[in-house]
Coordinates of C-alpha atoms in Angstrom, one line a residue:
X1 CA -124.5 -95.4 64.4
X2 CA -122.7 -93.2 66.4
X3 CA -125.5 -92.2 68.5
X4 CA -126.9 -95.3 69.1
X5 CA -122.7 -96.1 71.4
X6 CA -123.5 -99.6 69.6
X7 CA -120.0 -101.7 70.4
X8 CA -118.6 -99.5 72.8
X9 CA -117.9 -100.9 75.5
X10 CA -115.1 -103.1 77.2
X11 CA -116.6 -106.6 76.0
X12 CA -117.2 -105.3 72.2
X13 CA -113.5 -104.3 72.7
X14 CA -111.8 -107.9 74.2
X15 CA -113.7 -110.1 72.2
X16 CA -113.0 -108.2 69.2
X17 CA -109.3 -107.3 69.9
X18 CA -108.6 -111.2 70.4
X19 CA -110.4 -112.2 67.6
X20 CA -108.9 -110.0 65.0
X21 CA -105.7 -111.5 67.0
X22 CA -106.8 -115.0 66.3
X23 CA -107.1 -114.0 62.2
X24 CA -103.6 -112.7 62.4
X25 CA -102.2 -115.8 64.6
X26 CA -104.5 -118.2 61.3
X27 CA -103.3 -115.6 58.6
X28 CA -99.5 -116.1 59.1
X29 CA -99.9 -119.5 59.6
X30 CA -101.7 -120.3 56.5
X31 CA -98.9 -118.7 54.2
X32 CA -96.7 -120.6 56.3
X33 CA -98.6 -123.6 55.5
X34 CA -98.4 -124.4 58.9
X35 CA -102.5 -126.4 59.7
X36 CA -101.5 -126.6 63.3
X37 CA -100.2 -122.9 63.5
X38 CA -104.0 -122.1 61.4
X39 CA -105.7 -124.1 63.7
X40 CA -104.7 -122.8 66.8
X41 CA -105.7 -119.5 65.3
X42 CA -108.8 -120.3 64.6
X43 CA -108.8 -121.5 68.5
X44 CA -108.0 -117.9 69.2
X45 CA -111.3 -116.5 67.9
X46 CA -113.2 -118.5 68.9
X47 CA -112.3 -117.7 72.7
X48 CA -112.6 -114.2 71.4
X49 CA -116.5 -114.2 70.7
X50 CA -116.4 -116.7 74.5
X51 CA -114.4 -113.7 76.4
X52 CA -117.1 -111.2 74.4
X53 CA -120.0 -113.0 75.6
X54 CA -118.2 -113.7 78.8
X55 CA -117.8 -110.4 79.6
X56 CA -121.5 -109.2 78.6
X57 CA -122.7 -111.5 81.0
X58 CA -120.5 -110.1 83.6
X59 CA -122.2 -106.4 83.1
X60 CA -119.8 -105.4 81.1
X61 CA -121.5 -104.9 78.3
X62 CA -124.2 -103.2 76.9
X63 CA -127.2 -102.9 78.6
X64 CA -130.7 -104.5 77.6
X65 CA -133.2 -101.6 76.1
X66 CA -136.2 -101.6 78.9
X67 CA -139.3 -101.8 77.8
X68 CA -140.7 -98.4 78.6
X69 CA -137.7 -97.7 76.5
X70 CA -138.5 -99.1 73.3
X71 CA -141.8 -97.7 73.3
X72 CA -140.6 -94.0 74.0
X73 CA -138.0 -94.0 70.9
X74 CA -141.0 -96.1 68.7
X75 CA -143.2 -92.9 69.4
X76 CA -140.4 -90.5 68.6
X77 CA -139.7 -92.1 65.1
X78 CA -143.4 -91.7 64.7
X79 CA -143.8 -88.8 65.7
X80 CA -140.2 -87.8 63.2
X81 CA -142.1 -89.9 60.3
X82 CA -145.1 -87.6 60.9
X83 CA -143.3 -84.3 61.0
X84 CA -141.7 -85.7 57.4
X85 CA -145.2 -86.3 55.8
X86 CA -146.9 -82.8 57.3
X87 CA -143.9 -80.8 55.7
X88 CA -144.0 -83.1 52.3
X89 CA -147.7 -81.5 52.1
X90 CA -147.4 -78.2 52.2
X91 CA -144.2 -78.6 49.8
X92 CA -145.9 -80.1 47.3
X93 CA -149.0 -77.5 46.3
X94 CA -146.6 -75.3 45.8
X95 CA -144.2 -76.7 43.2
X96 CA -147.9 -78.3 41.7
X97 CA -148.8 -74.3 41.2
X98 CA -144.7 -73.5 39.9
X99 CA -145.6 -76.8 37.4
X100 CA -148.8 -75.3 36.3
X101 CA -147.5 -72.1 36.0
X102 CA -144.5 -73.1 33.9
X103 CA -146.6 -75.2 31.3
X104 CA -149.0 -72.4 30.9
X105 CA -146.4 -69.9 30.3
X106 CA -145.4 -72.3 27.3

């Protein structure tokens, strides 16, 4: 997941930080049995989502992947799968030969 830079943007960090603070506020007021404070904290949680989306709209989020990039990624995955299948077929006959040799000696 680290290779995809998922969530490593100012919009994501800001939205999550504000939401986390809202959860902490709500938790404190929930333990204190204070309903208005709890709902105020939940409002801060929602504010975090709104701020994150607004920052993404302002260009501080992750850019969308272009069609060419998505095609290249799909081709690379397909090539990796083909390489893995080819490597498996090269290993399989040797393993079968060893298994037959073991059964003949028994």
